[in-house]
Short mmCIF file of C-alpha atoms in Angstrom, two decimals:
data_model
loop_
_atom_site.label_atom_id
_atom_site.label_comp_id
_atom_site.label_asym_id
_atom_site.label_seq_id
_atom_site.Cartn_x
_atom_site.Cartn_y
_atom_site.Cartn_z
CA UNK A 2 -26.76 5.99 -15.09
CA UNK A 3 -28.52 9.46 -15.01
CA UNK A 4 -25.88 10.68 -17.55
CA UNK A 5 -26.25 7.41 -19.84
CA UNK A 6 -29.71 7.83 -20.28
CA UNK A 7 -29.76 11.41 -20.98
CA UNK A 8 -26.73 11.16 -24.12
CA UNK A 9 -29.43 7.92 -25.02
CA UNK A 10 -32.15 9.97 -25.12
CA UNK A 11 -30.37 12.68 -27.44
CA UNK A 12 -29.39 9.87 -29.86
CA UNK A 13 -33.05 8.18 -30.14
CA UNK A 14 -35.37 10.24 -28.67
CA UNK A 15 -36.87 10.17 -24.91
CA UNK A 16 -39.44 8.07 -25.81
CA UNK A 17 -37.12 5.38 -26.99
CA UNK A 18 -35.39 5.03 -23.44
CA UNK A 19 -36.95 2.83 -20.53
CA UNK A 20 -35.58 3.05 -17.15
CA UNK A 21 -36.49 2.28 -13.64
CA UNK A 22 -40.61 1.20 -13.30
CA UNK A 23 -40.84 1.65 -16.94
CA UNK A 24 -39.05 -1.16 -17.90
CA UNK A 25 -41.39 -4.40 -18.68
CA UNK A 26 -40.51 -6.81 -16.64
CA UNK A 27 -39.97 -8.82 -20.35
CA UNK A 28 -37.03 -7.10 -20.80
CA UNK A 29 -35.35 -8.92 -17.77
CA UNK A 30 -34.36 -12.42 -19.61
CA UNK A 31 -35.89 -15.24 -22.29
CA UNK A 32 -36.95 -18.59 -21.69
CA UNK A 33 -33.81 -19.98 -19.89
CA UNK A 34 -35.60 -22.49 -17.20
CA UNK A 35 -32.21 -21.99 -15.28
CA UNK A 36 -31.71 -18.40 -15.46
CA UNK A 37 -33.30 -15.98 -13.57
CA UNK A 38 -34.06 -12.82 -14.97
CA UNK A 39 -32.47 -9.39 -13.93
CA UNK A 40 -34.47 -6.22 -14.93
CA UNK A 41 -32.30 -3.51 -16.80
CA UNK A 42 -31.37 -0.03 -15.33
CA UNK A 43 -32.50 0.92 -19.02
CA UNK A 44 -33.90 0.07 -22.05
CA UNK A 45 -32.91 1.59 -25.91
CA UNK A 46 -34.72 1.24 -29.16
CA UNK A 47 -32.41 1.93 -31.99
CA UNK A 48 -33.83 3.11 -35.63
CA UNK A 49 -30.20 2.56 -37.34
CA UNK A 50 -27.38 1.69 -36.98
CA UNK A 51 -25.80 4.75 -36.84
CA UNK A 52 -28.12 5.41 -33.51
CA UNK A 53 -26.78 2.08 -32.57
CA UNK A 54 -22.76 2.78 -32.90
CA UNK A 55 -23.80 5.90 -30.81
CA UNK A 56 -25.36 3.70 -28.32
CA UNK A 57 -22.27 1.87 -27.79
CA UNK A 58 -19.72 4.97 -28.09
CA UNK A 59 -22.05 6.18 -25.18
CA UNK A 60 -22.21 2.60 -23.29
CA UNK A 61 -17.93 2.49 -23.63
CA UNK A 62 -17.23 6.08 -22.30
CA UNK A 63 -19.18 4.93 -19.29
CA UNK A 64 -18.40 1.38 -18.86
CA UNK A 65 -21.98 0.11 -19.04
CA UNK A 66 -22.24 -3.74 -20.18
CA UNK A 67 -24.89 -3.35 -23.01
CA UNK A 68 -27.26 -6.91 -23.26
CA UNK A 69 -28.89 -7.07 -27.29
CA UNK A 70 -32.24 -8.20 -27.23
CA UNK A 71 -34.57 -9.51 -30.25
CA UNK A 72 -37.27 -11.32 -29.59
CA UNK A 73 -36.12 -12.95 -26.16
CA UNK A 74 -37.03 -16.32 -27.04
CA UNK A 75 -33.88 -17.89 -26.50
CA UNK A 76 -33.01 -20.79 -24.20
CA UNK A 77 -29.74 -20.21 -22.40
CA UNK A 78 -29.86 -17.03 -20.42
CA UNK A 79 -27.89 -15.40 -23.18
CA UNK A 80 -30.59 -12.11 -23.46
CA UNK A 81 -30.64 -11.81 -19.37
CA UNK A 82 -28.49 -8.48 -18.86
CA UNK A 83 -26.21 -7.50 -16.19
CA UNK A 84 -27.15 -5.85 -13.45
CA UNK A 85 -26.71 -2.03 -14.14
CA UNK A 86 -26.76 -2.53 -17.56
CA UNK A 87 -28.50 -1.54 -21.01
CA UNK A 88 -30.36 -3.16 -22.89
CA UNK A 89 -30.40 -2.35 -26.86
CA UNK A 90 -33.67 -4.03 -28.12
CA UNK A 91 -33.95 -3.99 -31.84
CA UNK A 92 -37.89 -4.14 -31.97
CA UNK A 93 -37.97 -0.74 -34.15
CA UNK A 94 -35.45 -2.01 -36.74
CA UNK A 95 -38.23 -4.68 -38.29
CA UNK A 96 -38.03 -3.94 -41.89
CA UNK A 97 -37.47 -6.41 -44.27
CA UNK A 98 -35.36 -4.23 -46.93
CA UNK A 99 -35.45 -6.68 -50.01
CA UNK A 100 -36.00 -9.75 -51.10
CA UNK A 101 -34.15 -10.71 -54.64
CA UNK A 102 -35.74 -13.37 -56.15
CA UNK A 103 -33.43 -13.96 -59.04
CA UNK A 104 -30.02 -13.69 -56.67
CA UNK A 105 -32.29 -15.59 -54.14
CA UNK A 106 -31.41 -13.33 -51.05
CA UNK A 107 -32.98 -11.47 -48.81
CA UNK A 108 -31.83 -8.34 -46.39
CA UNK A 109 -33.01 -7.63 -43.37
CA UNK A 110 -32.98 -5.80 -39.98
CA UNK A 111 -32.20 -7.96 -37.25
CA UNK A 112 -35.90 -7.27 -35.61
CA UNK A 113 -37.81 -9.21 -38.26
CA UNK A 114 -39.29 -12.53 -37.14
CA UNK A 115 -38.88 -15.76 -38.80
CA UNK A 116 -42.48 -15.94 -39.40
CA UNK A 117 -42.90 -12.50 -41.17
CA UNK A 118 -39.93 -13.83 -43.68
CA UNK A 119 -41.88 -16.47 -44.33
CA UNK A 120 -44.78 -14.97 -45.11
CA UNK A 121 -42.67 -12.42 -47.36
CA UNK A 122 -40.62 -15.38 -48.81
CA UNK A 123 -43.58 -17.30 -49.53
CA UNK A 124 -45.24 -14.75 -51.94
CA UNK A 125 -41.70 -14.85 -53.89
CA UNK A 126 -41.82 -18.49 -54.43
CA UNK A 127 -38.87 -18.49 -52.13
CA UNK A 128 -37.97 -20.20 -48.58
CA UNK A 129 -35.39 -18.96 -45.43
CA UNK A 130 -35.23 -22.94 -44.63
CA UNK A 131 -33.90 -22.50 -41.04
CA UNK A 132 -37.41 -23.03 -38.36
CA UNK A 133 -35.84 -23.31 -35.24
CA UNK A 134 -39.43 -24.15 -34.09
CA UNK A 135 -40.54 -20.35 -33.17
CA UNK A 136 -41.56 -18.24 -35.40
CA UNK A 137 -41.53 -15.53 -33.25
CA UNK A 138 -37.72 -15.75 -32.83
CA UNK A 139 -35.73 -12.77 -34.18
CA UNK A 140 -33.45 -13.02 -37.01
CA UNK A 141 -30.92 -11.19 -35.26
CA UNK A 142 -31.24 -13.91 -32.23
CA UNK A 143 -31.57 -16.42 -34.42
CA UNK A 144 -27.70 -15.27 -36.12
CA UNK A 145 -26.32 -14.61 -32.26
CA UNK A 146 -27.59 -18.16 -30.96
CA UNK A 147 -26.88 -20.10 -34.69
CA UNK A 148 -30.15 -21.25 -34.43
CA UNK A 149 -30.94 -24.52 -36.14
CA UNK A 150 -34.05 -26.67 -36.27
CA UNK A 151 -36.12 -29.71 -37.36
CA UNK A 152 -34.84 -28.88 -41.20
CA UNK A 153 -30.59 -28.97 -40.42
CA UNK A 154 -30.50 -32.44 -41.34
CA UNK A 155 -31.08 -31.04 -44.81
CA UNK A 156 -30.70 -27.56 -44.93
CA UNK A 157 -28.31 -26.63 -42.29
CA UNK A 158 -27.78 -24.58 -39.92
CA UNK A 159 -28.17 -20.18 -39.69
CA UNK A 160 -24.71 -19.93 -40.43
CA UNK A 161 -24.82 -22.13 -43.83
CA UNK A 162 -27.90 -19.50 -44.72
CA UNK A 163 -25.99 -15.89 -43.67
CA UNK A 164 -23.91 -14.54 -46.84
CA UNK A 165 -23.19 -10.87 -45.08
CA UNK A 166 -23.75 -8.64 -42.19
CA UNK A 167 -23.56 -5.40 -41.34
CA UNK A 168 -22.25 -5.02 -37.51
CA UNK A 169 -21.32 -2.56 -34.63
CA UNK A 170 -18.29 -3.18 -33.07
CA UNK A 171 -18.32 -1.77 -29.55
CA UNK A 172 -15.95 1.07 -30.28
CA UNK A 173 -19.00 2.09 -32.64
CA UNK A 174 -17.10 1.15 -35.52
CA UNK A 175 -19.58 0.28 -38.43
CA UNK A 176 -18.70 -3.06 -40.53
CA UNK A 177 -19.61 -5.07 -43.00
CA UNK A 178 -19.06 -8.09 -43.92
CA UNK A 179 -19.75 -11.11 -46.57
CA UNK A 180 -22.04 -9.73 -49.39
CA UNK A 181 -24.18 -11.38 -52.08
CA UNK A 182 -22.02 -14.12 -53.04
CA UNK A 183 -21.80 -17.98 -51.96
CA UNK A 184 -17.92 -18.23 -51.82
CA UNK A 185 -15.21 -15.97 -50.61
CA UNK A 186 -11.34 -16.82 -50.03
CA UNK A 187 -10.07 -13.46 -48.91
CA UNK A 188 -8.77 -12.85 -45.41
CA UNK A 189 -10.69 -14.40 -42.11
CA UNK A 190 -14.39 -15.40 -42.21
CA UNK A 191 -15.06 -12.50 -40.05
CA UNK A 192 -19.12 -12.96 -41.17
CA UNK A 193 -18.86 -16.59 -39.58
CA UNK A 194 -17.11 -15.61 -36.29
CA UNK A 195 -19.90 -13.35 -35.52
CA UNK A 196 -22.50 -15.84 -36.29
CA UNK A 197 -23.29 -17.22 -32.74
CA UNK A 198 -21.21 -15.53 -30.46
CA UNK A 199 -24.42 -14.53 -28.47
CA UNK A 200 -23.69 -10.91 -28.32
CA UNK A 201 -20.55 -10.75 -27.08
CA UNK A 202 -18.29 -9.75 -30.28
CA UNK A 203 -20.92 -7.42 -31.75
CA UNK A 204 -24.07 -6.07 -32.73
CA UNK A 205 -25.68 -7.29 -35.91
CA UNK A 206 -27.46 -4.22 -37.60
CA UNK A 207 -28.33 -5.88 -40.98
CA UNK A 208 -28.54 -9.72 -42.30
CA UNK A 209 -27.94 -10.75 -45.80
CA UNK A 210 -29.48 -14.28 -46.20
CA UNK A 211 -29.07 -16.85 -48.84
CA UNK A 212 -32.63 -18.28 -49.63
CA UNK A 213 -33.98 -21.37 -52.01
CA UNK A 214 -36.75 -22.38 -53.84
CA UNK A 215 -40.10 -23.21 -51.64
CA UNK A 216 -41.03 -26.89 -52.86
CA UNK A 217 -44.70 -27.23 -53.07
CA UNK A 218 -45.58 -30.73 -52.10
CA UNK A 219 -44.70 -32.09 -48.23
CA UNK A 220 -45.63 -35.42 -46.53
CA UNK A 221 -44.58 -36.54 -43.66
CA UNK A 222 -44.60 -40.26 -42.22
CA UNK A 223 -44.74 -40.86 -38.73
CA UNK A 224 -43.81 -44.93 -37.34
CA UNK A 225 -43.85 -46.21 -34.01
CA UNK A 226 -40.70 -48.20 -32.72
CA UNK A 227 -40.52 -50.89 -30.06
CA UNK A 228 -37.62 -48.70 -28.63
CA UNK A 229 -34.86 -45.94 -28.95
CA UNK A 230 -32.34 -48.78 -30.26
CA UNK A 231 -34.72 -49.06 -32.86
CA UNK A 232 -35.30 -45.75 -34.33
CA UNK A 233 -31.34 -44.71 -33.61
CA UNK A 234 -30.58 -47.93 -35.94
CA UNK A 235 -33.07 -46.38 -38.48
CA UNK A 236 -31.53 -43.23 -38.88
CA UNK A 237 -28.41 -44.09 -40.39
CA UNK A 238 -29.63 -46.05 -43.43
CA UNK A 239 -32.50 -43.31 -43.69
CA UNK A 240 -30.15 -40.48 -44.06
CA UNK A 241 -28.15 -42.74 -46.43
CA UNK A 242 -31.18 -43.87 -48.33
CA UNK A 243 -31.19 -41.62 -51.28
CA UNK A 244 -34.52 -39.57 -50.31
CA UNK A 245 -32.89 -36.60 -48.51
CA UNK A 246 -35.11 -35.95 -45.52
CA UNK A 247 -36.23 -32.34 -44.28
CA UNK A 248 -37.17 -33.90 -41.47
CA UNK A 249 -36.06 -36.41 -39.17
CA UNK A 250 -37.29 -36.07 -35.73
CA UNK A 251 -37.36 -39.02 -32.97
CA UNK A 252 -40.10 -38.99 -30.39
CA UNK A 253 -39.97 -40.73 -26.82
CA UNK A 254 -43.09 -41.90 -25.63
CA UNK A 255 -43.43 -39.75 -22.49
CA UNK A 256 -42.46 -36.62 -25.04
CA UNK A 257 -45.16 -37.77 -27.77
CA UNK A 258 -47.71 -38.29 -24.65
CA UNK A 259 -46.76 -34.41 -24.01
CA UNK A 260 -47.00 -32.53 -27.01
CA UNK A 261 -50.30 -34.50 -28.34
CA UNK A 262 -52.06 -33.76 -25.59
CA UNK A 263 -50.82 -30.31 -25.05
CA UNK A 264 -51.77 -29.77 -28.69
CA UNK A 265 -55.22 -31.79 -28.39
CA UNK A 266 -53.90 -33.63 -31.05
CA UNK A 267 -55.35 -37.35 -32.29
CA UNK A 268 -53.08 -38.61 -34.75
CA UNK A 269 -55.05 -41.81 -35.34
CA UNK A 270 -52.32 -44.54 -33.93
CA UNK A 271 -54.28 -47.15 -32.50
CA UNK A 272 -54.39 -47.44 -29.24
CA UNK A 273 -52.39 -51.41 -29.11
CA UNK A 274 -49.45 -49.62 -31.09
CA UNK A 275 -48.96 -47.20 -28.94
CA UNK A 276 -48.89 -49.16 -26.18
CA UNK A 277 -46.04 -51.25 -27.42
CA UNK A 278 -44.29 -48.42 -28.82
CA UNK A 279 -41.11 -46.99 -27.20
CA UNK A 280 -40.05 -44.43 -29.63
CA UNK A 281 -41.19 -42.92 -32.77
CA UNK A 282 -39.57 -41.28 -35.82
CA UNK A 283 -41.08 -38.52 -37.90
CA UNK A 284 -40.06 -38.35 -41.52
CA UNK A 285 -40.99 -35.20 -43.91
CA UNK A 286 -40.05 -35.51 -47.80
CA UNK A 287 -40.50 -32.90 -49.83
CA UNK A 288 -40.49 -32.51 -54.09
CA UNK A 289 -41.42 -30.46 -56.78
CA UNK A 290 -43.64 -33.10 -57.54
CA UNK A 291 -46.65 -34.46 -56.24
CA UNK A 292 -46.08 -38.29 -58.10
CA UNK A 293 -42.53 -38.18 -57.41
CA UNK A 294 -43.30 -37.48 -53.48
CA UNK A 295 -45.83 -40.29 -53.64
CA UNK A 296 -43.44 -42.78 -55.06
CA UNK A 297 -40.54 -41.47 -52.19
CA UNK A 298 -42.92 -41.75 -49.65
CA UNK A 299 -44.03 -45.10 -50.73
CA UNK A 300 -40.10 -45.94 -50.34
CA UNK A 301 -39.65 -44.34 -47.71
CA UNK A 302 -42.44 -46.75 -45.72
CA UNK A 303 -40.53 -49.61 -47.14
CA UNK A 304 -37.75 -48.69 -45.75
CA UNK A 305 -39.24 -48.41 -42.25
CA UNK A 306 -40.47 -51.43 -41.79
CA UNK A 307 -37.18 -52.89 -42.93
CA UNK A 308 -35.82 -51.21 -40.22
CA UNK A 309 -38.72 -52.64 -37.62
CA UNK A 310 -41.24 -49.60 -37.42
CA UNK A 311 -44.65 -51.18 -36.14
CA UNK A 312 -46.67 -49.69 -39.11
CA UNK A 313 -46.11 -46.55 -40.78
CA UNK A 314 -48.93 -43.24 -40.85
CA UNK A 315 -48.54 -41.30 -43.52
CA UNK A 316 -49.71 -37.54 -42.69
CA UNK A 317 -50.01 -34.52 -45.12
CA UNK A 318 -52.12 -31.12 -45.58
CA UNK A 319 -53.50 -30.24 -42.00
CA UNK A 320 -52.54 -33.59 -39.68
CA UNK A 321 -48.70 -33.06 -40.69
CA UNK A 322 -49.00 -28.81 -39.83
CA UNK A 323 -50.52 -30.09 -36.72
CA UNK A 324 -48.24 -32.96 -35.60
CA UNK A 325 -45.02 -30.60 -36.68
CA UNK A 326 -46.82 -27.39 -34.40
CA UNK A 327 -47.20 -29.64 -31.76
CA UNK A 328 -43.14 -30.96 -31.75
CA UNK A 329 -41.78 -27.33 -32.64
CA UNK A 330 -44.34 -26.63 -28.85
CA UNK A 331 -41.90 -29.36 -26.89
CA UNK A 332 -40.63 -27.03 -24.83
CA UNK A 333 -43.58 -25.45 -24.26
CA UNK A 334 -45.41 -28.71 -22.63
CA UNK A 335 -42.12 -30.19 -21.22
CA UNK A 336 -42.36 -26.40 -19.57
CA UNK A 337 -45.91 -26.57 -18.69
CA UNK A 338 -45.08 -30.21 -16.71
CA UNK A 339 -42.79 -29.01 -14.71
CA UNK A 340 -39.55 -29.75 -15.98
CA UNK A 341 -36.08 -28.28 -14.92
CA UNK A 342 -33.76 -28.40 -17.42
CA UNK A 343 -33.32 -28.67 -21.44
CA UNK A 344 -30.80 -30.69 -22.66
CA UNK A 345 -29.30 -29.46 -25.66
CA UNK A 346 -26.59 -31.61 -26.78
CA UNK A 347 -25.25 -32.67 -29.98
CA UNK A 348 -23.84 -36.30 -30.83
CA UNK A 349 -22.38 -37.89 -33.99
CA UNK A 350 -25.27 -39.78 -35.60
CA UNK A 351 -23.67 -43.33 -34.88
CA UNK A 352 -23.09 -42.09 -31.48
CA UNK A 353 -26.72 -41.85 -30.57
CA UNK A 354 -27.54 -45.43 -29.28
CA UNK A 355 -24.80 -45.00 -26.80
CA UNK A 356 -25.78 -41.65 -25.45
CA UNK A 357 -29.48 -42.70 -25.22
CA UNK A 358 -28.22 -46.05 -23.57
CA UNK A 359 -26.27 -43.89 -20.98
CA UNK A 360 -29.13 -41.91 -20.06
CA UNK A 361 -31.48 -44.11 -18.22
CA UNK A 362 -28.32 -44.99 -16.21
CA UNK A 363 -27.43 -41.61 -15.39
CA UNK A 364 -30.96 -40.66 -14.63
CA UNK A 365 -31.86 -43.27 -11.91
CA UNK A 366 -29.06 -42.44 -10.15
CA UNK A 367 -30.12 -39.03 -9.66
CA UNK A 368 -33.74 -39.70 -9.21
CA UNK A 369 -34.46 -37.97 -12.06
CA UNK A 370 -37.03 -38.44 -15.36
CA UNK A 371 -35.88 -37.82 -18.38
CA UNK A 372 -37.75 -38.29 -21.63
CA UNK A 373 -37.65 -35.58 -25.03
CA UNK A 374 -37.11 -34.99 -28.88
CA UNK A 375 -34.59 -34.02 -30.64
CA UNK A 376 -33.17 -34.13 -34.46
CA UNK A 377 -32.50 -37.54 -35.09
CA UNK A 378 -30.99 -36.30 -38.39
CA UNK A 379 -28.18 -34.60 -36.91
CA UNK A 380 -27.49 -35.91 -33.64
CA UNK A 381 -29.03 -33.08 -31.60
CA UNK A 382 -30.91 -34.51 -28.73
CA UNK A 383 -33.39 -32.54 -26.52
CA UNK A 384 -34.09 -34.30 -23.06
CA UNK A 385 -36.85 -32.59 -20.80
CA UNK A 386 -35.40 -33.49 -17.47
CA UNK A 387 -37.54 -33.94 -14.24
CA UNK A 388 -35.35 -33.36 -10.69
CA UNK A 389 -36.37 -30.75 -8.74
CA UNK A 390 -33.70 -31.13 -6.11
CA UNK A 391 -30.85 -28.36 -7.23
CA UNK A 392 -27.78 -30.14 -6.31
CA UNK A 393 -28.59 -33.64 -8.06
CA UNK A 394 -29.73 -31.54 -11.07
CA UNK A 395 -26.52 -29.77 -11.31
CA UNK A 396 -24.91 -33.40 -11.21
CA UNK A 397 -27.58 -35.39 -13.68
CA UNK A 398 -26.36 -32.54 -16.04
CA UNK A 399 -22.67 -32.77 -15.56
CA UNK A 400 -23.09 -36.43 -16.32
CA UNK A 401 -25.46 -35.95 -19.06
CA UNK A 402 -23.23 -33.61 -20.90
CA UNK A 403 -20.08 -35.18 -20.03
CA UNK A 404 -21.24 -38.28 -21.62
CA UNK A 405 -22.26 -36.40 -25.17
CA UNK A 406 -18.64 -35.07 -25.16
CA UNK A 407 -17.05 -37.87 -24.29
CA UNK A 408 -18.33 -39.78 -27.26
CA UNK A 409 -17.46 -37.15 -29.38
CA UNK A 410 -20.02 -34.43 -29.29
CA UNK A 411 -20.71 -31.31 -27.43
CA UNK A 412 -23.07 -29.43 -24.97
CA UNK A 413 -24.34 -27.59 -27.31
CA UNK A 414 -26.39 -27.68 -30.87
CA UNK A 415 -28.32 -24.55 -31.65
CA UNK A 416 -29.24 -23.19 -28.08
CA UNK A 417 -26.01 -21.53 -27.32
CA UNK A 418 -23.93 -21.29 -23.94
CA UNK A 419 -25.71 -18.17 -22.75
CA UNK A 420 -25.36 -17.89 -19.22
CA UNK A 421 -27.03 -21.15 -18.32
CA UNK A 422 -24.10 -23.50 -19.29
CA UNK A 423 -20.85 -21.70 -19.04
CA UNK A 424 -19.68 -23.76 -15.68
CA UNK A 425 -20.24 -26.70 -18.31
CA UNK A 426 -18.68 -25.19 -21.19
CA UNK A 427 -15.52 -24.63 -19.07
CA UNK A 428 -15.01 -27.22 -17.36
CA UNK A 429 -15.16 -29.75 -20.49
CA UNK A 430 -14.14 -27.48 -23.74
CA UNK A 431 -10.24 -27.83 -24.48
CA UNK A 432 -9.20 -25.06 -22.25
CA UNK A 433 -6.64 -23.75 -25.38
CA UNK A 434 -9.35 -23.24 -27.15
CA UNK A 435 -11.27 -21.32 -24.07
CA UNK A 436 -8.14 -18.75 -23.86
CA UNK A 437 -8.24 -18.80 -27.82
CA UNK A 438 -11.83 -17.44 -27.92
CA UNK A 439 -11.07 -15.23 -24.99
CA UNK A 440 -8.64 -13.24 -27.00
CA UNK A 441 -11.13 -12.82 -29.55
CA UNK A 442 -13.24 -11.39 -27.36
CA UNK A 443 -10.45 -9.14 -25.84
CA UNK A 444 -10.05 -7.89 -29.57
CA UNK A 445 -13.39 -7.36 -30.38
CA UNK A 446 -14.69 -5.39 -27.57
CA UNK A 447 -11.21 -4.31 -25.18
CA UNK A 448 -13.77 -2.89 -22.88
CA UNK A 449 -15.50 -6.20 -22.42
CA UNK A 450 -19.03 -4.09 -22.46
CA UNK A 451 -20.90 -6.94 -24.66
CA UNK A 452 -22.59 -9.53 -23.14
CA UNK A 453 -20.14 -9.85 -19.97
CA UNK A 454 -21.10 -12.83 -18.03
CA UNK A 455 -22.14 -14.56 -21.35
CA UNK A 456 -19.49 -17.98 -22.39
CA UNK A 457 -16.70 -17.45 -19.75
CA UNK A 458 -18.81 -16.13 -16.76
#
C-alpha cells in the first residue's frame, strides 16, 4: 500500500491522501444499522476527473478495491470499503457548474448536496424534485443508490431526473453519456445502467439533471385512520382522484408516536382521535395557485372522509415544514429507539393490504415489533423492526422480504442492496438475471476493483 499512496499523492497532492491514524473513523461506512464499518488503508480527494481516472489506473495496476464515498449517508452498507482498500471521497469536487434556467438543467459535481441545489435551484425559480429525506445526501450517492423519496409518487425517481453523466470506468477511461436532451434512441441506455449500481460499474464525475418549475403554494392534509386497511384502501382512489399528490405518506401509530416526539412536535390532533387511530395518511398538493390549491385541498378532505379518515387537519406554512422534517427524521428516531433493521421494500400499490396484513403474522412469530412509514404512493414501505436476537432477525427479514416479492414486489425501493442485503438479493432475484448483471459487471470493471463485496458478495 506504501507504493499506492505515494503514485496517489503525485496525482492529488500529499495532503489529499489519508492513511493509517489519519483516517476519520467516518470514512469507515454510512448509516447501515447492519453493517459494520471497516476503516480504509487510505483515503483520496480527487479535484477532477482526470485526477480521478488516475486514481483508478493506479488502484488497477495494484489490484486495490477502490470504495466511492459522497456524503456517507446511505442505508445499506454500500459506502463501507474493503478491507485494504481506497477510498475515493468526492468532498473537493462540490461545485455546482450551471444551472440553465431556460433548458431547465443543472450540472454538477457529484459532491454537491441536495440541500445546496436547492438553495441554488430555488433562486432560479427552479426545483431538483427528488428529497430522499436528507439533505445532506450527495448527488453522486444519491445517482449510485437511485435515491427516491416522499415526492416519487409524483415526480419519480433519480433516474427519471439524470439526462447525462460523465463517468470513470475503472480502466480510467473517461465517458460520457446522455446530454441535455429528454429522449434518446441510439444504442444502450448506458446513462441508466450506471444509475444505481452502487459503485460497482463506475465512478460518476459529473451529473446532468433535468429540473422543473418550483410551484409556490403547498398544503398538506394529514387524517387519522381506524387502521392500515383503511388508509391502504385510500390510496388507490387518491392517486386516481385527479389531484396528483406530491405527497402521499402513511404513518403507523407507534412511527407517528416516534417522530412527533423526537421532533417535539404538537400537531393539534386531539387527544380521543388519536387514541382510536391506527394509521394515518399525509397528503401534500401543490399549484401555481393559491385558490386553485384551496379548492383541491377542499376536495381532497372530501375525499378522505369518503374513504373513512376520522377528521382531516389541514397543515401549511411552518406546521407542514415541521410535520414533513419530522417524517424525512424516521430513521433517525426509529434509530434513536433502538431498532435493528430498516425495511426497505417495494410493493405494487394494490398489493399493500396484503403485505401489511402479513406482517403482524410474521412478526409475532419472531418476537419481534415492527411499526414504520413508508410512501404510500408508490408502494415503498419502511418498517423499523425491533428483535434484538440475531438469528430470529435474520429470519423475520427473510420472511418479511420474501413476502414483498412474492406478491410481486422487491427488497428493494431506493436504499439499494449495498452490502446489507445481498444474501437476500440472491437468494430470491431470478438467478438469470443475477449471472446477467454479473457479466455486466465483468465488462465494466474486468478487474472487479469497484465496490467488490457490494450486490453479489
Amino acid at each position: 500500500m506504501a507504493d499506492v499512496r505515494t503514485a496517489l499523492a503525485e496525482i492529488v497532492g500529499g495532503e489529499h491522501v489519508l492513511s493509517g491514524d489519519a483516517v476519520p473513523p467516518d470514512y469507515a461506512g454510512d448509516e447501515s444499522l447492519g453493517v459494520a464499518g471497516v476503516r480504509p488503508d487510505a483515503v483520496v480527494r480527487p479535484a477532477d476527473a482526470g485526477q480521478v481516472a488516475a486514481v483508478l489506473r493506479v488502484a488497477a495496476e495494484h489490484g486495490t478495491p477502490v470504495t466511492a464515498r459522497g456524503s456517507g449517508t446511505g442505508l445499506s452498507g454500500a459506502a463501507v470499503p474493503r478491507p485494504g482498500g481506497l477510498v475515493v471521497s468526492f468532498e473537493r469536487m462540490n461545485r455546482i457548474l450551471e444551472i440553465d434556467a431556460d433548458g431547465q438543467v443543472a450540472v454538477v459535481q457529484p459532491g454537491v448536496t441536495l440541500a445546496e441545489l436547492d438553495q441554488a435551484t430555488a433562486a432560479k425559480g427552479l426545483v431538483y424534485p427528488v428529497f430522499p429525506g436528507e439533505g445532506g445526501a450527495s448527488i453522486g450517492g444519491t445517482v449510485a443508490t437511485n435515491a427516491g423519496g416522499m415526492h416519487a409518487v409524483k415526480e419519480g425517481v433519480t433516474r427519471h431526473h439524470v439526462l447525462g453523466l460523465e463517468a470513470v470506468l475503472p480502466t480510467g477511461e473517461v465517458i460520457r453519456t446522455g446530454g441535455r436532451y429528454v429522449k434518446t434512441s441510439t444504442g444502450y441506455d448506458l446513462t441508466q445502467l450506471i444509475v444505481g449500481s452502487e459503485g460497482t460499474l463506475a465512478l460518476v464525475t459529473e451529473v446532468t439533471l433535468r429540473l422543473r418549475p418550483r410551484l409556490p403554494h403547498t398544503a398538506g392534509v394529514l387524517a387519522p385512520f381506524p387502521g392500515t386497511d383503511a388508509v391502504t384502501a385510500a390510496v388507490p382512489r387518491l392517486t386516481g382522484g385527479g389531484l396528483d399528490p406530491l405527497v402521499l405518506e402513511y404513518v403507523d401509530v407507534l412511527a407517528m408516536a416516534a417522530i412527533t416526539q423526537n421532533a417535539g412536535l404538537d400537531l393539534g390532533v386531539p387527544q380521543e382521535v388519536r387514541d382510536a387511530a391506527g394509521a394515518y395518511l399525509l397528503v401534500v398538493l401543490e399549484n401555481r395557485s393559491a385558490d386553485r390549491l384551496d379548492e383541491d385541498v377542499q376536495v381532497l378532505g372530501e375525499q378522505l372522509a369518503d374513504l373513512g379518515a376520522a377528521d382531516v387537519y389541514v397543515l401549511q406554512g411552518d406546521p407542514l415544514r415541521k410535520l414533513i422534517t419530522a417524517r424525512e427524521g424516521a430513521f433517525w428516531a426509529a434509530r434513536a429507539s433502538g431498532a435493528n433493521a430498516i425495511v426497505d421494500a417495494v410493493v405494487p400499490r394494490t398489493a399493500l393490504s396484503r403485505f401489511f396484513a402479513a406482517v403482524p403474522e410474521i412478526a409475532g412469530r419472531h418476537g419481534a415489533l415492527i411499526g414504520g412509514c413508508g410512501h404510500a404512493g408508490d408502494g415503498n414501505v419502511h418498517l423499523s423492526v425491533f428483535q434484538p436476537d440475531a438469528g430470529a432477525l435474520a429470519e423475520l427479514m427473510d420472511e418479511l422480504l420474501a413476502a414483498a416479492v412474492e406478491l410481486g414486489g422487491t427488497i428493494s425501493g431506493e436504499h439499494g442492496i449495498g452490502r446489507e442485503k445481498i444474501r437476500h438479493f440472491l437468494a430470491l432475484e431470478d438467478p438469470a438475471k443475477v449471472e446477467l448483471m454479473r457479466r455486466i459487471k465483468r465488462s465494466f470493471d474486468p478487474d472487479g476493483i469497484l465496490n467488490p463485496g457490494v450486490l453479489f458478495g
